[in-house]
CSV table of C-alpha atoms and ligand atoms in Angstrom, one decimal:
chain,number,residue,atom,x,y,z
A,1225,MET,CA,-18.9,-4.7,13.5
A,1226,THR,CA,-16.2,-7.2,13.8
A,1227,SER,CA,-13.7,-8.3,11.2
A,1228,THR,CA,-14.7,-11.3,9.2
A,1229,ARG,CA,-11.2,-12.1,8.3
A,1230,GLN,CA,-9.9,-15.6,8.8
A,1231,ASP,CA,-6.6,-17.4,8.6
A,1232,GLY,CA,-6.0,-18.4,5.0
A,1233,ASP,CA,-8.9,-16.4,3.5
A,1234,THR,CA,-8.3,-15.6,-0.1
A,1235,TRP,CA,-9.8,-13.2,-2.7
A,1236,ASP,CA,-9.8,-11.7,-6.2
A,1237,LEU,CA,-10.0,-8.0,-7.1
A,1238,ALA,CA,-13.7,-7.8,-6.8
A,1239,SER,CA,-14.1,-9.5,-3.4
A,1240,GLY,CA,-12.9,-9.3,0.2
A,1241,VAL,CA,-9.6,-7.5,0.7
A,1242,GLY,CA,-9.1,-7.5,-3.1
A,1243,THR,CA,-11.7,-4.7,-3.4
A,1244,THR,CA,-9.3,-2.4,-1.4
A,1245,ALA,CA,-6.8,-2.7,-4.3
A,1246,THR,CA,-9.4,-1.9,-6.8
A,1247,ALA,CA,-10.7,1.0,-4.7
A,1248,ALA,CA,-7.1,2.3,-4.4
A,1249,ALA,CA,-6.7,2.2,-8.1
A,1250,ALA,CA,-10.0,4.0,-8.7
A,1251,ALA,CA,-8.7,6.7,-6.3
A,1252,ARG,CA,-5.5,6.9,-8.4
A,1253,ALA,CA,-7.5,7.2,-11.6
A,1254,ILE,CA,-9.5,10.1,-10.2
A,1255,ALA,CA,-6.3,11.7,-8.7
A,1256,THR,CA,-4.6,11.4,-12.2
A,1257,ARG,CA,-7.5,13.3,-13.8
A,1258,GLU,CA,-7.4,16.0,-11.1
A,1259,GLY,CA,-3.7,16.6,-10.8
A,1260,PRO,CA,-1.5,14.9,-13.4
A,1261,SER,CA,1.3,17.3,-12.7
A,1262,LEU,CA,1.6,15.9,-9.2
A,1263,PHE,CA,0.9,12.2,-9.8
A,1264,ALA,CA,-0.2,10.3,-12.8
A,1265,ASP,CA,-1.1,6.6,-13.2
A,1266,PRO,CA,-2.5,6.1,-16.7
A,1267,PHE,CA,-3.0,2.4,-16.1
A,1268,ALA,CA,-5.3,2.9,-13.1
A,1269,GLU,CA,-8.5,3.5,-15.0
A,1270,PRO,CA,-8.1,0.7,-17.6
A,1271,LEU,CA,-7.2,-1.7,-14.8
A,1272,VAL,CA,-10.2,-0.8,-12.7
A,1273,ARG,CA,-12.4,-1.1,-15.8
A,1274,ALA,CA,-11.1,-4.6,-16.4
A,1275,VAL,CA,-12.0,-5.7,-12.9
A,1276,GLY,CA,-15.6,-5.1,-13.9
A,1277,VAL,CA,-17.1,-3.6,-10.7
A,1278,ASP,CA,-19.6,-1.2,-12.3
A,1279,LEU,CA,-19.5,1.5,-9.5
A,1280,LEU,CA,-15.7,1.6,-9.4
A,1281,THR,CA,-15.4,1.7,-13.2
A,1282,ARG,CA,-17.8,4.6,-13.4
A,1283,LEU,CA,-15.9,6.5,-10.7
A,1284,ALA,CA,-12.5,5.7,-12.2
A,1285,SER,CA,-13.6,6.8,-15.7
A,1286,GLY,CA,-15.2,10.1,-14.5
A,1287,GLU,CA,-18.7,9.1,-15.7
A,1288,LEU,CA,-19.8,9.3,-12.0
A,1289,PRO,CA,-18.5,12.3,-10.0
A,1290,PRO,CA,-16.8,11.3,-6.7
A,1291,GLY,CA,-19.4,13.4,-4.7
A,1292,ASP,CA,-19.9,11.7,-1.3
A,1293,LEU,CA,-18.8,8.3,-2.7
A,1294,VAL,CA,-15.1,9.1,-2.7
A,1295,GLU,CA,-14.2,11.9,-0.3
A,1296,GLN,CA,-11.9,14.6,-1.6
A,1297,VAL,CA,-9.3,13.8,1.1
A,1298,ALA,CA,-9.1,10.2,-0.2
A,1299,ILE,CA,-8.3,11.6,-3.7
A,1300,ASP,CA,-5.8,14.0,-2.3
A,1301,VAL,CA,-4.1,11.3,-0.3
A,1302,ALA,CA,-3.9,9.1,-3.4
A,1303,LYS,CA,-2.0,11.9,-5.1
A,1304,VAL,CA,0.6,12.4,-2.3
A,1305,ARG,CA,0.8,8.7,-1.5
A,1306,GLY,CA,1.4,7.9,-5.2
A,1307,LYS,CA,4.1,10.5,-5.5
A,1308,PHE,CA,5.7,9.4,-2.2
A,1309,TYR,CA,6.3,5.8,-3.4
A,1310,ASP,CA,7.2,6.9,-7.0
A,1311,ASP,CA,9.9,9.3,-5.5
A,1312,PHE,CA,11.0,6.6,-3.1
A,1313,PHE,CA,11.8,4.1,-5.9
A,1314,LEU,CA,13.3,6.7,-8.3
A,1315,ASP,CA,15.6,8.0,-5.5
A,1316,ALA,CA,16.5,4.5,-4.3
A,1317,GLY,CA,18.2,3.6,-7.6
A,1318,SER,CA,18.2,-0.1,-6.6
A,1319,THR,CA,18.2,-2.7,-9.3
A,1320,GLN,CA,16.4,-5.3,-7.1
A,1321,VAL,CA,12.9,-4.2,-6.1
A,1322,VAL,CA,10.2,-5.9,-4.2
A,1323,ILE,CA,6.6,-4.6,-4.1
A,1324,LEU,CA,4.8,-6.3,-1.4
A,1325,ALA,CA,1.0,-6.4,-1.8
A,1326,SER,CA,1.3,-5.0,-5.3
A,1327,GLY,CA,-2.5,-5.0,-6.1
A,1328,LEU,CA,-3.1,-2.9,-9.2
A,1329,ASP,CA,0.1,-0.9,-8.7
A,1330,SER,CA,1.5,-0.2,-12.2
A,1331,ARG,CA,5.0,1.0,-11.3
A,1332,ALA,CA,6.5,-2.1,-13.0
A,1333,TYR,CA,5.1,-0.7,-16.2
A,1334,ARG,CA,5.4,3.1,-15.9
A,1335,LEU,CA,8.5,4.1,-13.9
A,1336,LEU,CA,11.8,4.5,-15.6
A,1337,TRP,CA,13.8,1.8,-13.8
A,1338,PRO,CA,17.6,1.6,-13.9
A,1339,ALA,CA,19.0,-0.8,-16.5
A,1340,GLY,CA,19.0,-4.3,-15.2
A,1341,THR,CA,16.3,-3.9,-12.6
A,1342,VAL,CA,14.6,-7.0,-11.5
A,1343,LEU,CA,11.3,-6.2,-9.9
A,1344,TYR,CA,9.2,-8.7,-7.9
A,1345,GLU,CA,5.5,-8.2,-7.2
A,1346,LEU,CA,3.9,-10.2,-4.4
A,1347,ASP,CA,0.2,-10.6,-3.8
A,1348,GLN,CA,-2.6,-13.2,-3.7
A,1349,PRO,CA,-2.6,-15.6,-6.7
A,1350,GLN,CA,-5.7,-14.2,-8.4
A,1351,VAL,CA,-4.5,-10.6,-8.0
A,1352,VAL,CA,-1.1,-11.1,-9.6
A,1353,ALA,CA,-2.5,-13.3,-12.4
A,1354,PHE,CA,-5.2,-10.7,-13.2
A,1355,LYS,CA,-2.7,-7.9,-13.5
A,1356,THR,CA,-0.3,-9.8,-15.6
A,1357,ARG,CA,-3.0,-10.9,-18.0
A,1358,THR,CA,-4.8,-7.5,-18.1
A,1359,MET,CA,-1.6,-5.5,-18.7
A,1360,ALA,CA,-0.7,-7.8,-21.5
A,1361,GLU,CA,-4.2,-7.4,-23.0
A,1362,LEU,CA,-3.7,-3.6,-22.8
A,1363,GLY,CA,-0.5,-4.0,-24.7
A,1364,ALA,CA,1.6,-2.7,-21.8
A,1365,GLU,CA,5.2,-3.8,-21.5
A,1366,PRO,CA,7.1,-3.9,-18.1
A,1367,THR,CA,9.8,-1.3,-17.8
A,1368,ALA,CA,11.9,-3.8,-15.7
A,1369,ASP,CA,12.4,-7.5,-15.5
A,1370,ARG,CA,9.0,-8.0,-13.8
A,1371,ARG,CA,8.6,-11.3,-11.9
A,1372,VAL,CA,5.6,-12.3,-9.7
A,1373,ALA,CA,5.2,-14.4,-6.7
A,1374,ALA,CA,1.7,-15.6,-5.8
A,1375,VAL,CA,1.7,-15.7,-2.1
A,1376,ASP,CA,-0.2,-15.2,1.2
A,1377,LEU,CA,1.9,-12.6,3.0
A,1378,ARG,CA,0.8,-14.1,6.3
A,1379,ASP,CA,2.7,-17.3,5.4
A,1380,ASP,CA,6.1,-18.4,4.1
A,1381,TRP,CA,6.3,-16.0,1.2
A,1382,PRO,CA,10.2,-15.8,1.2
A,1383,ALA,CA,10.4,-19.2,-0.4
A,1384,ALA,CA,8.3,-18.1,-3.4
A,1385,LEU,CA,10.4,-14.9,-3.6
A,1386,ARG,CA,13.6,-16.9,-3.7
A,1387,ASP,CA,12.1,-19.3,-6.3
A,1388,ALA,CA,11.4,-16.3,-8.5
A,1389,GLY,CA,15.2,-15.4,-8.3
A,1390,PHE,CA,15.4,-13.0,-5.5
A,1391,ASP,CA,19.0,-12.5,-4.3
A,1392,PRO,CA,19.3,-11.6,-0.6
A,1393,ALA,CA,22.9,-10.6,-1.0
A,1394,ARG,CA,22.0,-7.7,-3.2
A,1395,PRO,CA,20.6,-4.4,-1.7
A,1396,THR,CA,16.8,-4.3,-2.3
A,1397,ALA,CA,14.2,-1.5,-2.4
A,1398,TRP,CA,11.1,-2.8,-0.7
A,1399,SER,CA,7.6,-1.2,-0.5
A,1400,ALA,CA,4.6,-2.3,1.6
A,1401,GLU,CA,2.0,0.3,0.5
A,1402,GLY,CA,-1.5,0.1,1.9
A,1403,LEU,CA,-0.8,-3.4,3.3
A,1404,LEU,CA,-0.1,-3.5,7.1
A,1405,GLY,CA,-3.7,-2.9,8.4
A,1406,TYR,CA,-4.8,-5.9,6.4
A,1407,LEU,CA,-2.4,-8.2,8.2
A,1408,PRO,CA,-2.9,-9.5,11.8
A,1409,PRO,CA,-0.5,-7.7,14.2
A,1410,GLU,CA,1.8,-10.8,14.5
A,1411,ALA,CA,1.9,-11.2,10.7
A,1412,GLN,CA,2.9,-7.5,10.4
A,1413,ASP,CA,5.8,-8.1,12.8
A,1414,SER,CA,6.8,-11.2,11.0
A,1415,LEU,CA,6.7,-9.5,7.6
A,1416,LEU,CA,8.9,-6.6,8.8
A,1417,ASP,CA,11.3,-9.1,10.5
A,1418,THR,CA,11.5,-11.0,7.2
A,1419,VAL,CA,12.1,-7.9,5.1
A,1420,THR,CA,14.9,-7.1,7.5
A,1421,ASP,CA,16.4,-10.6,7.4
A,1422,LEU,CA,16.3,-10.6,3.6
A,1423,SER,CA,17.9,-7.2,3.3
A,1424,ALA,CA,21.6,-6.7,2.5
A,1425,PRO,CA,23.1,-3.6,4.0
A,1426,GLY,CA,22.1,-0.5,2.1
A,1427,SER,CA,18.6,-1.8,1.3
A,1428,ARG,CA,15.8,0.6,1.4
A,1429,VAL,CA,12.2,0.4,2.6
A,1430,ALA,CA,9.0,2.4,2.4
A,1431,THR,CA,5.8,1.8,4.2
A,1432,GLU,CA,3.2,3.5,6.4
A,1433,SER,CA,3.3,3.7,10.2
A,1434,ARG,CA,-0.1,4.2,11.8
A,1435,PRO,CA,-0.3,5.5,15.3
A,1436,ASN,CA,-2.1,3.2,17.7
A,1437,PRO,CA,-5.7,4.2,18.3
A,1438,LYS,CA,-6.8,6.3,21.2
A,1439,PRO,CA,-9.9,5.3,23.1
A,1440,GLY,CA,-12.9,5.7,20.9
A,1441,ASP,CA,-10.9,6.1,17.7
A,1442,GLU,CA,-11.7,2.6,16.3
A,1443,ALA,CA,-15.4,3.0,16.9
A,1444,ARG,CA,-15.3,6.2,14.9
A,1445,THR,CA,-13.1,4.6,12.2
A,1446,LYS,CA,-15.6,1.8,11.8
A,1447,GLU,CA,-18.5,4.2,11.7
A,1448,SER,CA,-16.7,6.2,9.0
A,1449,LEU,CA,-15.8,3.1,6.9
A,1450,ASN,CA,-19.4,1.8,7.3
A,1451,GLY,CA,-20.7,5.1,6.1
A,1452,VAL,CA,-18.7,4.9,2.9
A,1453,SER,CA,-19.7,1.2,2.5
A,1454,GLU,CA,-23.4,2.1,2.8
A,1455,ARG,CA,-23.2,4.8,0.2
A,1456,TRP,CA,-21.5,2.3,-2.2
A,1457,ARG,CA,-24.0,-0.4,-1.3
A,1458,ALA,CA,-26.8,1.9,-2.3
A,1459,ARG,CA,-25.1,2.1,-5.7
A,1460,GLY,CA,-24.9,-1.7,-6.1
A,1461,PHE,CA,-21.5,-2.6,-4.6
A,1462,ASP,CA,-20.8,-3.4,-0.9
A,1463,PRO,CA,-17.1,-3.3,-0.1
A,1464,ALA,CA,-17.7,-4.0,3.6
A,1465,MET,CA,-14.6,-1.9,4.3
A,1466,ALA,CA,-14.6,-2.3,8.0
A,1467,LYS,CA,-14.6,-6.0,7.8
A,1468,GLN,CA,-11.4,-6.2,5.7
A,1469,ARG,CA,-9.1,-4.7,8.3
A,1470,TYR,CA,-7.6,-6.0,11.5
A,1471,PHE,CA,-8.3,-3.7,14.4
A,1472,GLY,CA,-6.7,-3.4,17.8
A,1473,GLU,CA,-3.3,-2.6,19.2
A,1474,ARG,CA,-0.2,-3.5,17.1
A,1475,ASN,CA,3.4,-2.5,17.0
A,1476,GLU,CA,3.8,0.7,15.0
A,1477,ALA,CA,5.9,0.0,11.9
A,1478,ALA,CA,8.4,2.9,12.2
A,1479,PRO,CA,9.8,2.3,15.7
A,1480,TYR,CA,9.6,-1.5,15.0
A,1481,LEU,CA,11.8,-1.1,12.0
A,1482,ALA,CA,14.1,1.4,13.7
A,1483,ALA,CA,14.8,-1.1,16.4
A,1484,ARG,CA,15.9,-3.6,13.8
A,1485,GLY,CA,18.6,-1.4,12.3
A,1486,TRP,CA,16.7,0.8,9.8
A,1487,THR,CA,17.3,4.5,9.8
A,1488,LEU,CA,14.0,6.1,8.8
A,1489,HIS,CA,12.5,9.4,7.9
A,1490,GLY,CA,8.8,10.0,8.0
A,1491,THR,CA,6.3,12.6,7.1
A,1492,THR,CA,2.7,12.7,8.2
A,1493,VAL,CA,-0.1,12.7,5.7
A,1494,ARG,CA,-1.0,16.2,7.0
A,1495,ASP,CA,2.5,17.5,6.1
A,1496,LEU,CA,2.6,15.7,2.7
A,1497,LEU,CA,-0.7,17.4,1.8
A,1498,ALA,CA,0.4,20.8,3.1
A,1499,ALA,CA,3.6,20.6,1.2
A,1500,VAL,CA,1.6,20.6,-2.1
A,1501,GLY,CA,-1.0,23.1,-0.9
A,1502,LEU,CA,-3.8,20.5,-0.2
A,1503,PRO,CA,-6.0,20.7,2.9
A,1504,ALA,CA,-5.5,18.6,6.0
A,1505,PRO,CA,-7.9,15.7,6.7
A,1506,GLU,CA,-10.6,16.2,9.3
A,1507,ASP,CA,-10.2,14.1,12.4
A,1508,ASP,CA,-12.9,11.4,11.8
A,1509,GLY,CA,-11.3,8.8,14.2
A,1510,MET,CA,-9.1,7.3,11.5
A,1511,ARG,CA,-6.4,9.9,12.4
A,1512,LEU,CA,-5.4,9.9,8.7
A,1513,GLY,CA,-3.5,13.2,9.2
A,1514,ASP,CA,-1.2,11.5,11.7
A,1515,LEU,CA,-0.4,8.5,9.4
A,1516,LEU,CA,3.3,8.5,8.7
A,1517,TYR,CA,4.8,7.7,5.4
A,1518,VAL,CA,8.3,6.4,6.2
A,1519,SER,CA,11.3,5.4,4.2
A,1520,GLY,CA,14.8,4.6,5.1
A,1521,THR,CA,17.9,2.5,4.7
A,1522,LEU,CA,19.3,-0.5,6.5
A,1523,ASP,CA,22.5,0.6,8.2
A,1524,GLU,CA,25.7,-1.0,7.0
A,1525,SER,CA,26.4,-2.3,10.5
A,1526,GLN,CA,22.8,-3.5,11.1
A,1527,VAL,CA,23.2,-2.4,14.7
A,1528,PRO,CA,19.8,-2.0,16.2
A,1529,SER,CA,19.2,1.7,16.5
A,1530,SER,CA,16.6,4.2,17.6
A,1531,ARG,CA,18.0,6.7,15.2
A,1532,VAL,CA,14.7,7.4,13.6
A,1533,GLY,CA,14.7,10.9,12.0
A,1534,ARG,CA,13.3,12.5,15.0
A,1535,GLU,CA,13.3,16.0,13.5
A,1536,CYS,CA,11.0,14.7,10.8
A,1537,LEU,CA,9.0,12.2,12.8
A,1538,GLY,CA,8.7,14.2,15.9
A,1539,ARG,CA,7.0,11.3,17.7
A,1540,PHE,CA,9.8,9.1,18.9
B,1013,LIG,N1,-0.2,-1.7,-2.8
B,1013,LIG,C1,-1.4,-1.6,-3.6
B,1013,LIG,C2,-1.8,-0.1,-3.8
B,1013,LIG,O1,-1.4,0.7,-3.0
B,1013,LIG,O2,-2.6,0.2,-4.6
B,1013,LIG,C3,-2.6,-2.4,-3.0
B,1013,LIG,C4,-3.1,-1.9,-1.7
B,1013,LIG,S1,-4.6,-2.7,-1.2
B,1013,LIG,C5,-5.2,-1.5,-0.1
B,1013,LIG,C6,-4.1,-4.0,-0.2
B,1013,LIG,C7,-3.4,-5.1,-1.0
B,1013,LIG,O3,-2.8,-6.0,0.0
B,1013,LIG,C8,-4.3,-5.9,-1.9
B,1013,LIG,O4,-3.7,-6.0,-3.2
B,1013,LIG,C9,-4.3,-7.3,-1.2
B,1013,LIG,O5,-4.5,-8.4,-2.1
B,1013,LIG,C10,-2.9,-7.3,-0.5
B,1013,LIG,N2,-2.9,-8.2,0.6
B,1013,LIG,C11,-3.5,-8.0,1.8
B,1013,LIG,N3,-3.3,-9.1,2.6
B,1013,LIG,C12,-2.5,-10.0,1.9
B,1013,LIG,C13,-2.0,-11.3,2.2
B,1013,LIG,N4,-2.2,-11.9,3.3
B,1013,LIG,N5,-1.3,-11.9,1.2
B,1013,LIG,C14,-1.1,-11.3,0.0
B,1013,LIG,N6,-1.6,-10.1,-0.3
B,1013,LIG,C15,-2.3,-9.4,0.6
C-alpha cells in the first residue's frame, strides 16, 4: 500500500490525517481510565465524543472494550507519552509555549502554567477551530493565554505564528508530539530548522526520534497498521492508517537537532515503559520500543554540537 498523501491535502478530525489525532485522544481516554495516577486527560473522552466517529466514541467512553481494536501496548504508550510531555512542559517553566500539531491535546486547558504564559497551538484550520469551539461548549477555560494558528506545517507557518504574537526573542518551549511521521522528510527538516531559527537561547524542545527502518521493517509496519485498520473497518470506520504516513528514509530528529545546537536527552519507549513497570512492545516491524522521546535545550552559544546525552541515548 502506498501513501495517498499529497501536497496541500487537508482534513478535519474525522478524515485523513485528522483521524490520527482523534485516535490518539481515544487512546488517552482509555489510558486515563486505566491508570489515572500515571497520566490523566479528563478532556480526551468528551473531545473524542464531540468528533462523532461512533467506534472511537465507544472505545473512548469504555462502552466497547479495547480488545484487539486498540492494543494494550498502544494504551500503555499513551500513558508514558502523555506523562513525558506533561513533565517536559512543567519542568520547562517557560512562559512562551508552542504546541506544534496540537490535535486534541488539552494541555492548554489542564496544566498549571506559570503566570503570564502565552501558549500557541498550531494545526490544520478545521482541527484548531473544532477544539476551540468544543472546549468552549464543554465550559473549559484555558489555563494560559491560549492562541491558535491555523496552518499547514509543510508551508510557511512562522508567519501565522508571528501574527498571533509569538516573540522569537523570548525562550520558548516547543513540542512536536506525534507529528514528524506525517510530514514528508524535507518538511520535517524544514520544521526542525525553523524551530531552531525561532528559538532564543535557553529554549526547550520535545519530540520523538524514530530510528530509520531496517530492510523489511516498513512492510511489516504497513501490515501491522493495515491489520488495525481492517479491524476498525469491520466496525464501521476505516482510518486507512498506513496511508496517512510518509515512509522511507529520513533524517532522525535527535541527531538532526543536536547538529543544530540542541543538547538533548532521550529515552526509548521500552525504557519509559519499564520505568513504570509496563511491558516492552513486541517487535512488529514498527520498532516502537526503539522510538526515542527526546527533550533538550538550545545552548546559549548555539554552537553546533554533537553533545547529545549519549549515556541516555546510547545510539549516537
Ligand atoms: N499532538 C497531538 C497528540 O499527540 O494527540 C496530535 C497528534 S496526531 C497523531 C498528528 C497531528 O498532526 C494531527 O493533529 C494533524 O492534524 C497534525 N498534522 C499533521 N500534518 C500536519 C500539517 N501538514 N499541518 C498541520 N498539522 C498537521
